[in-house]
Tab-separated table of C-alpha atoms in Angstrom:
chain	number	residue	atom	x	y	z
A	1	MET	CA	-60.364	81.650	39.509
A	2	ARG	CA	-63.908	83.048	39.718
A	3	ILE	CA	-63.812	86.462	41.452
A	4	THR	CA	-66.561	88.806	42.480
A	5	LEU	CA	-65.544	92.385	43.283
A	6	VAL	CA	-68.040	94.260	45.425
A	7	GLY	CA	-67.435	97.979	45.065
A	8	PRO	CA	-68.398	101.174	43.210
A	9	ALA	CA	-68.132	101.463	39.442
A	10	HIS	CA	-69.383	104.075	36.952
A	11	PRO	CA	-71.568	106.173	37.303
A	12	TYR	CA	-69.880	106.538	40.694
A	13	LYS	CA	-66.937	108.880	40.541
A	14	GLY	CA	-63.461	109.184	41.985
A	15	GLY	CA	-60.672	106.918	42.994
A	16	GLY	CA	-62.784	104.148	44.478
A	17	ALA	CA	-64.782	103.531	41.351
A	18	ARG	CA	-61.624	103.749	39.153
A	19	HIS	CA	-59.821	101.242	41.412
A	20	THR	CA	-62.650	98.718	41.358
A	21	THR	CA	-62.890	98.979	37.538
A	22	GLU	CA	-59.153	98.845	36.880
A	23	LEU	CA	-58.807	95.906	39.270
A	24	ALA	CA	-61.507	94.013	37.338
A	25	HIS	CA	-59.727	94.657	34.028
A	26	ARG	CA	-56.394	93.578	35.443
A	27	LEU	CA	-57.741	90.365	37.019
A	28	ALA	CA	-59.565	89.488	33.806
A	29	ALA	CA	-56.394	90.080	31.795
A	30	ALA	CA	-54.602	87.687	34.176
A	31	GLY	CA	-57.080	84.933	33.244
A	32	HIS	CA	-59.664	85.163	36.045
A	33	ARG	CA	-63.414	85.263	35.500
A	34	VAL	CA	-64.453	88.503	37.105
A	35	VAL	CA	-67.789	90.144	37.930
A	36	ILE	CA	-68.294	93.550	39.596
A	37	GLU	CA	-71.232	93.860	41.952
A	38	SER	CA	-71.654	97.637	42.160
A	39	TRP	CA	-74.225	99.890	43.754
A	40	ARG	CA	-77.555	101.332	42.580
A	41	ALA	CA	-77.437	103.525	45.699
A	42	GLN	CA	-74.189	103.465	47.728
A	43	TYR	CA	-74.669	106.030	50.541
A	44	PRO	CA	-77.486	108.113	51.963
A	45	ALA	CA	-77.085	111.655	50.710
A	46	ALA	CA	-76.885	112.943	54.267
A	47	LEU	CA	-73.711	110.890	54.861
A	48	TYR	CA	-71.952	111.939	51.652
A	49	PRO	CA	-72.347	115.733	51.259
A	50	GLY	CA	-71.201	115.929	47.652
A	51	ARG	CA	-71.803	114.668	44.175
A	52	GLN	CA	-71.731	110.865	44.107
A	53	THR	CA	-72.018	110.179	40.364
A	54	VAL	CA	-70.816	111.577	37.033
A	55	ALA	CA	-72.298	111.360	33.546
A	56	GLU	CA	-69.085	110.498	31.682
A	57	PRO	CA	-66.881	107.518	32.550
A	58	GLU	CA	-63.390	108.395	33.801
A	59	GLY	CA	-61.831	105.325	32.131
A	60	PRO	CA	-62.810	102.142	30.224
A	61	LEU	CA	-65.919	100.510	31.652
A	62	TYR	CA	-65.878	96.862	32.698
A	63	PRO	CA	-68.572	94.963	30.796
A	64	HIS	CA	-69.536	92.416	33.474
A	65	THR	CA	-70.898	94.898	35.994
A	66	ARG	CA	-74.152	94.576	37.921
A	67	ARG	CA	-75.754	97.366	39.940
A	68	ASP	CA	-78.181	95.644	42.277
A	69	LEU	CA	-76.971	96.795	45.689
A	70	ALA	CA	-78.747	99.627	47.494
A	71	TRP	CA	-78.030	100.929	50.992
A	72	TYR	CA	-81.811	101.072	51.736
A	73	ARG	CA	-82.556	97.513	50.581
A	74	PRO	CA	-81.224	94.899	53.000
A	75	ASP	CA	-82.741	92.181	50.817
A	76	SER	CA	-80.355	93.289	48.076
A	77	TRP	CA	-77.375	92.732	50.419
A	78	TYR	CA	-78.389	89.144	51.145
A	79	ARG	CA	-79.460	88.379	47.541
A	80	VAL	CA	-76.164	89.634	46.054
A	81	GLY	CA	-74.285	87.699	48.704
A	82	ARG	CA	-76.069	84.453	47.783
A	83	ARG	CA	-75.311	85.038	44.131
A	84	ALA	CA	-71.629	85.737	44.870
A	85	GLY	CA	-71.436	82.567	47.023
A	86	ARG	CA	-72.716	80.482	44.115
A	87	GLU	CA	-70.627	82.097	41.373
A	88	ALA	CA	-67.290	82.956	42.940
A	89	ASP	CA	-64.306	81.336	44.572
A	90	LEU	CA	-63.165	84.691	45.953
A	91	VAL	CA	-65.299	87.687	46.938
A	92	ALA	CA	-63.442	90.977	47.525
A	93	LEU	CA	-65.269	93.694	49.462
A	94	ALA	CA	-64.040	97.235	48.767
A	95	VAL	CA	-64.178	98.849	52.235
A	96	PHE	CA	-64.201	102.648	52.397
A	97	SER	CA	-66.247	103.442	55.427
A	98	PRO	CA	-67.878	101.864	58.528
A	99	VAL	CA	-71.196	102.978	56.963
A	100	GLN	CA	-70.840	99.957	54.650
A	101	VAL	CA	-70.561	97.419	57.478
A	102	PRO	CA	-74.283	96.522	57.783
A	103	ALA	CA	-74.541	95.911	54.027
A	104	TYR	CA	-71.376	93.816	54.010
A	105	LEU	CA	-72.491	91.791	56.951
A	106	GLY	CA	-75.755	91.079	55.109
A	107	LEU	CA	-73.741	90.048	52.054
A	108	ARG	CA	-71.479	87.871	54.196
A	109	ALA	CA	-74.601	86.082	55.575
A	110	GLY	CA	-75.891	85.462	52.042
A	111	CYS	CA	-72.530	84.266	50.746
A	112	GLY	CA	-72.123	81.540	53.333
A	113	SER	CA	-68.865	79.559	53.360
A	114	ALA	CA	-68.589	78.518	49.758
A	115	ALA	CA	-66.403	81.456	48.700
A	116	ARG	CA	-63.547	83.112	50.547
A	117	LEU	CA	-64.152	86.737	51.512
A	118	VAL	CA	-61.396	89.334	51.521
A	119	ALA	CA	-61.910	92.809	53.040
A	120	LEU	CA	-60.015	95.150	50.696
A	121	CYS	CA	-59.562	98.144	53.016
A	122	HIS	CA	-59.018	101.455	51.393
A	123	ASN	CA	-59.312	102.840	54.902
A	124	VAL	CA	-59.344	100.589	57.971
A	125	LEU	CA	-60.819	103.499	59.966
A	126	PRO	CA	-61.916	106.943	58.736
A	127	HIS	CA	-59.568	109.868	59.125
A	128	GLU	CA	-62.292	111.666	61.100
A	129	ARG	CA	-63.659	108.977	63.339
A	130	GLY	CA	-66.961	108.454	65.079
A	131	ARG	CA	-67.593	106.676	68.323
A	132	CYS	CA	-68.805	103.476	66.778
A	133	ASP	CA	-66.400	103.238	63.861
A	134	ALA	CA	-63.818	100.931	65.495
A	135	ALA	CA	-66.501	98.557	66.771
A	136	LEU	CA	-68.201	98.325	63.408
A	137	MET	CA	-64.981	97.694	61.531
A	138	ARG	CA	-63.860	95.060	64.041
A	139	LEU	CA	-67.228	93.323	63.509
A	140	LEU	CA	-66.690	93.174	59.777
A	141	LEU	CA	-63.020	92.194	59.814
A	142	ARG	CA	-63.688	89.247	62.141
A	143	ARG	CA	-66.225	87.844	59.648
A	144	VAL	CA	-64.013	87.697	56.596
A	145	ASP	CA	-61.288	85.196	55.697
A	146	ALA	CA	-58.531	87.735	54.998
A	147	VAL	CA	-57.842	91.421	55.087
A	148	LEU	CA	-55.815	93.414	52.546
A	149	THR	CA	-54.636	96.923	53.484
A	150	HIS	CA	-52.776	99.556	51.516
A	151	SER	CA	-49.850	100.339	53.791
A	152	PRO	CA	-47.902	98.776	56.658
A	153	GLN	CA	-49.423	101.367	58.999
A	154	GLN	CA	-52.928	100.345	57.976
A	155	ARG	CA	-51.993	96.691	58.391
A	156	ALA	CA	-50.901	97.379	61.930
A	157	LEU	CA	-54.155	99.279	62.616
A	158	ALA	CA	-56.211	96.311	61.335
A	159	GLU	CA	-54.202	93.899	63.473
A	160	ARG	CA	-54.828	96.097	66.567
A	161	LEU	CA	-58.534	96.074	65.850
A	162	LEU	CA	-58.438	92.292	65.604
A	163	ARG	CA	-56.383	92.155	68.817
A	164	GLY	CA	-53.958	89.633	67.365
A	165	GLY	CA	-56.612	87.190	66.260
A	166	PRO	CA	-57.698	85.960	62.842
A	167	PRO	CA	-58.123	86.586	59.969
A	168	PRO	CA	-54.633	87.134	58.504
A	169	VAL	CA	-53.849	90.741	57.400
A	170	ARG	CA	-51.669	91.605	54.410
A	171	ALA	CA	-50.456	94.926	53.037
A	172	ALA	CA	-49.938	95.840	49.374
A	173	GLU	CA	-49.584	99.423	48.224
A	174	LEU	CA	-52.541	100.838	46.355
A	175	PRO	CA	-51.552	100.738	42.682
A	176	PRO	CA	-51.976	103.547	40.171
A	177	HIS	CA	-55.521	103.912	38.779
A	178	LEU	CA	-55.488	107.356	37.265
A	179	PRO	CA	-58.435	108.910	35.439
A	180	ASP	CA	-58.384	109.169	31.682
A	181	THR	CA	-57.702	112.910	31.378
A	182	GLY	CA	-56.830	112.991	27.701
A	183	PRO	CA	-53.622	114.567	26.388
A	184	ARG	CA	-51.364	116.589	28.656
A	185	ARG	CA	-51.685	120.374	28.075
A	186	PRO	CA	-48.459	121.938	26.747
A	187	ARG	CA	-46.896	124.402	29.172
A	188	SER	CA	-45.138	127.645	28.241
A	189	ALA	CA	-41.804	128.492	29.777
A	190	GLY	CA	-41.542	130.334	33.070
A	191	THR	CA	-43.409	130.212	36.345
A	192	ARG	CA	-46.992	131.142	37.163
A	193	ARG	CA	-46.408	131.773	40.911
A	194	ARG	CA	-49.466	129.629	41.586
A	195	LEU	CA	-49.867	126.399	43.547
A	196	LEU	CA	-52.704	123.862	43.366
A	197	PHE	CA	-54.585	121.777	45.911
A	198	PHE	CA	-57.210	119.524	44.375
A	199	GLY	CA	-59.493	116.782	45.579
A	200	ILE	CA	-62.145	116.505	48.285
A	201	VAL	CA	-61.476	119.163	50.921
A	202	ARG	CA	-61.701	117.586	54.355
A	203	PRO	CA	-60.149	118.557	57.697
A	204	TYR	CA	-57.470	115.819	57.624
A	205	LYS	CA	-56.169	117.123	54.262
A	206	GLY	CA	-54.874	120.288	55.902
A	207	VAL	CA	-56.025	123.082	53.587
A	208	ASP	CA	-56.204	125.329	56.647
A	209	VAL	CA	-52.476	124.578	57.253
A	210	LEU	CA	-51.825	125.499	53.611
A	211	LEU	CA	-53.577	128.873	53.983
A	212	ARG	CA	-51.418	129.661	57.052
A	213	ALA	CA	-48.301	128.676	55.131
A	214	LEU	CA	-49.393	130.831	52.192
A	215	ALA	CA	-49.647	133.761	54.554
A	216	ALA	CA	-46.167	133.069	55.946
A	217	GLY	CA	-44.466	132.331	52.643
A	218	PRO	CA	-43.531	134.392	49.582
A	219	PRO	CA	-46.111	137.228	49.245
A	220	ASP	CA	-46.631	136.932	45.512
A	221	VAL	CA	-47.575	133.212	45.376
A	222	ALA	CA	-51.220	132.413	44.687
A	223	LEU	CA	-53.255	129.245	45.319
A	224	THR	CA	-56.025	127.406	43.577
A	225	VAL	CA	-58.218	125.116	45.746
A	226	ALA	CA	-60.272	122.874	43.468
A	227	GLY	CA	-62.694	120.196	44.620
A	228	GLU	CA	-65.706	119.383	46.676
A	229	PHE	CA	-65.809	120.810	50.162
A	230	TRP	CA	-66.820	118.406	52.976
A	231	GLY	CA	-69.179	120.587	55.039
A	232	GLY	CA	-68.826	123.724	52.927
A	233	SER	CA	-66.078	126.337	52.404
A	234	ALA	CA	-67.244	129.061	54.762
A	235	GLN	CA	-64.687	128.370	57.537
A	236	LEU	CA	-61.753	128.220	55.106
A	237	ARG	CA	-62.862	131.366	53.330
A	238	THR	CA	-63.107	133.187	56.649
A	239	LEU	CA	-59.634	131.947	57.634
A	240	ALA	CA	-58.214	133.253	54.326
A	241	GLU	CA	-59.782	136.650	54.976
A	242	ARG	CA	-58.390	136.769	58.496
A	243	LEU	CA	-54.905	135.822	57.302
A	244	GLY	CA	-55.025	138.430	54.564
A	245	VAL	CA	-54.577	135.968	51.691
A	246	ALA	CA	-58.125	135.818	50.323
A	247	HIS	CA	-57.136	137.873	47.240
A	248	ARG	CA	-54.517	135.212	46.387
A	249	VAL	CA	-56.837	132.196	46.649
A	250	ASP	CA	-58.983	130.994	43.768
A	251	TRP	CA	-61.806	128.788	45.106
A	252	ARG	CA	-63.096	126.310	42.521
A	253	GLU	CA	-65.831	124.471	44.382
A	254	GLY	CA	-67.236	121.281	42.952
A	255	TYR	CA	-66.030	118.022	41.540
A	256	VAL	CA	-63.376	118.446	38.856
A	257	PRO	CA	-64.158	116.181	35.892
A	258	ALA	CA	-61.243	114.264	34.402
A	259	GLU	CA	-61.293	116.228	31.143
A	260	GLU	CA	-60.734	119.497	33.062
A	261	LEU	CA	-57.630	118.331	34.863
A	262	PRO	CA	-55.046	119.054	32.112
A	263	GLY	CA	-56.110	122.700	32.010
A	264	LEU	CA	-56.057	122.947	35.791
A	265	PHE	CA	-52.554	121.506	36.011
A	266	ALA	CA	-51.308	123.760	33.183
A	267	GLU	CA	-52.259	126.879	35.217
A	268	CYS	CA	-50.029	125.973	38.172
A	269	ASP	CA	-46.388	125.343	39.063
A	270	ALA	CA	-46.772	122.574	41.647
A	271	VAL	CA	-49.346	120.527	43.510
A	272	VAL	CA	-49.452	120.857	47.306
A	273	LEU	CA	-50.719	117.960	49.511
A	274	PRO	CA	-50.640	119.341	53.080
A	275	TYR	CA	-52.287	116.274	54.637
A	276	ARG	CA	-52.305	115.767	58.400
A	277	SER	CA	-52.796	112.045	57.892
A	278	ALA	CA	-53.028	109.777	54.872
A	279	THR	CA	-53.369	106.158	53.821
A	280	ALA	CA	-52.696	106.351	50.087
A	281	THR	CA	-53.435	108.910	47.375
A	282	GLN	CA	-53.260	108.920	43.604
A	283	ASN	CA	-52.603	112.684	43.472
A	284	VAL	CA	-48.821	112.488	43.468
A	285	TRP	CA	-48.840	110.217	40.436
A	286	LEU	CA	-51.517	112.271	38.761
A	287	ALA	CA	-49.549	115.462	39.215
A	288	HIS	CA	-46.363	113.804	37.927
A	289	SER	CA	-48.250	112.498	34.885
A	290	HIS	CA	-48.874	116.131	33.972
A	291	GLY	CA	-45.306	117.213	34.647
A	292	LEU	CA	-45.862	118.947	37.999
A	293	PRO	CA	-43.668	118.494	41.105
A	294	VAL	CA	-45.398	117.955	44.428
A	295	ILE	CA	-44.998	119.543	47.827
A	296	ALA	CA	-46.230	117.000	50.393
A	297	THR	CA	-46.158	116.167	54.059
A	298	ARG	CA	-44.402	113.128	55.458
A	299	VAL	CA	-47.523	111.047	56.170
A	300	GLY	CA	-48.889	107.752	54.814
A	301	THR	CA	-47.305	106.694	51.500
A	302	LEU	CA	-46.579	110.277	50.354
A	303	PRO	CA	-42.829	110.107	51.252
A	304	ASP	CA	-42.567	106.913	49.131
A	305	HIS	CA	-43.859	108.724	46.038
A	306	VAL	CA	-42.195	112.159	46.392
A	307	ARG	CA	-38.417	112.149	46.040
A	308	ASP	CA	-37.438	115.117	48.222
A	309	GLY	CA	-35.424	117.594	46.197
A	310	VAL	CA	-35.813	115.564	42.958
A	311	ASP	CA	-39.500	115.620	41.859
A	312	GLY	CA	-40.940	117.444	44.843
A	313	LEU	CA	-40.349	118.653	48.372
A	314	LEU	CA	-41.344	117.087	51.732
A	315	CYS	CA	-42.287	118.858	54.976
A	316	ALA	CA	-43.679	118.095	58.391
A	317	PRO	CA	-47.435	117.556	58.784
A	318	ASP	CA	-49.597	120.115	60.575
A	319	ASP	CA	-46.711	122.598	60.533
A	320	PRO	CA	-47.460	125.880	58.659
A	321	ALA	CA	-43.916	127.154	59.130
A	322	ASP	CA	-42.280	124.089	57.592
A	323	LEU	CA	-44.754	124.092	54.708
A	324	ALA	CA	-44.020	127.824	54.153
A	325	ARG	CA	-40.329	126.898	54.075
A	326	ALA	CA	-41.000	124.253	51.397
A	327	ILE	CA	-43.030	126.753	49.325
A	328	ALA	CA	-40.248	129.304	49.515
A	329	ASP	CA	-37.734	126.609	48.573
A	330	CYS	CA	-39.866	125.670	45.526
A	331	TYR	CA	-39.576	129.238	44.262
A	332	ALA	CA	-35.833	129.686	45.007
A	333	PRO	CA	-33.874	130.556	41.837
A	334	GLY	CA	-33.611	127.534	39.524
A	335	ARG	CA	-35.370	125.207	41.954
A	336	LEU	CA	-38.682	124.812	40.135
A	337	ASP	CA	-36.956	124.039	36.807
A	338	ALA	CA	-34.829	121.395	38.532
A	339	LEU	CA	-37.872	119.771	40.159
A	340	ARG	CA	-39.747	119.719	36.885
A	341	ALA	CA	-36.809	118.042	35.201
A	342	GLY	CA	-36.895	115.312	37.879
A	343	VAL	CA	-40.565	114.433	37.355
A	344	ARG	CA	-41.268	111.058	35.778
A	345	PRO	CA	-44.603	109.349	35.142
A	346	VAL	CA	-45.113	106.319	37.387
A	347	ASP	CA	-44.585	102.781	36.027
A	348	ALA	CA	-47.831	101.125	37.073
A	349	GLU	CA	-47.022	97.540	36.240
A	350	PRO	CA	-44.874	96.507	39.269
A	351	TYR	CA	-47.457	97.988	41.608
A	352	TRP	CA	-50.291	96.022	40.001
A	353	ASP	CA	-48.245	92.792	39.866
A	354	ARG	CA	-47.663	92.965	43.635
A	355	TYR	CA	-51.287	93.917	44.304
A	356	LEU	CA	-52.852	91.125	42.295
A	357	ALA	CA	-50.471	88.591	43.902
A	358	ALA	CA	-51.472	89.815	47.381
A	359	LEU	CA	-55.162	89.669	46.620
A	360	THR	CA	-55.418	86.339	44.759
A	361	GLY	CA	-52.792	84.633	46.915
A	362	ASP	CA	-55.219	84.676	49.858
A	363	ALA	CA	-57.576	82.378	47.937
A	364	ARG	CA	-55.172	79.631	46.968
């Protein structure tokens, strides 16, 4: 099958670019002829308050990658769509935000009806929603031939947006697409009494809940918060001061390159994911690949990846007291060693087999 993937690739950073690239490699290995149509300029800087690109690739590049799309060039949307319509049997649009809808509608117009279009929804709607988001996404989803989401909950959300009408919606869990971090850093025996949150810091990820739990939990446990801050760190720093935990928090603002992750993981005992809501995240698998257990909330696919009491601990979302309970449990005598012993790297192959079948099956 001839497949065009429309989505970010290097030099864009993060999970979206890694997923697009890994998907292209996997589809090509399965015998498909694959092209990536990536972006020359994906978002206006005002709508993405962080670093969009990196100098070094975070995994193997895909050779058949074009970078002709630009958010400020509607002619590029239509032109790339026409090319995809001529060259592909299946066009998969990587959907991250309603901001992309105008460009994807232009691409849909250029593509015509020769190829089937699948909306590959990383998020059906944003975690922090604007007034027009649902209307924009409904507009896009009604103009594709199929929708692929990354959880049953997201499938139900897409079906509600479509109000029971076409196109068909499928769900397949987002498969592992971890950055190439190099070798795992050896760990010395004992505990560090330090936890780690890493990734883009946004309100739905609950770092404020984590700070409150830190204040209510064991008084000698420290925290590293590493990543880009959506809207700045001033409010969270002020909250840490007010709670009396500022001296226990190490703020590492800025994108964490893949090669720095082994050292970051080696400094900490466990990763904490205090999300209020979630679709899917790679951070459980990434932590486990470096030998760390995970404390996570019961939202999205997190409970599917963290085995409570085996390789991590689960707690209620948006509940500082329950998160503090989990942190105290993590540091109970013998508990951390037992959790570390239960950690196993993820087997990626079954996830990818199911994902490729769900994506390409729509075009048969």
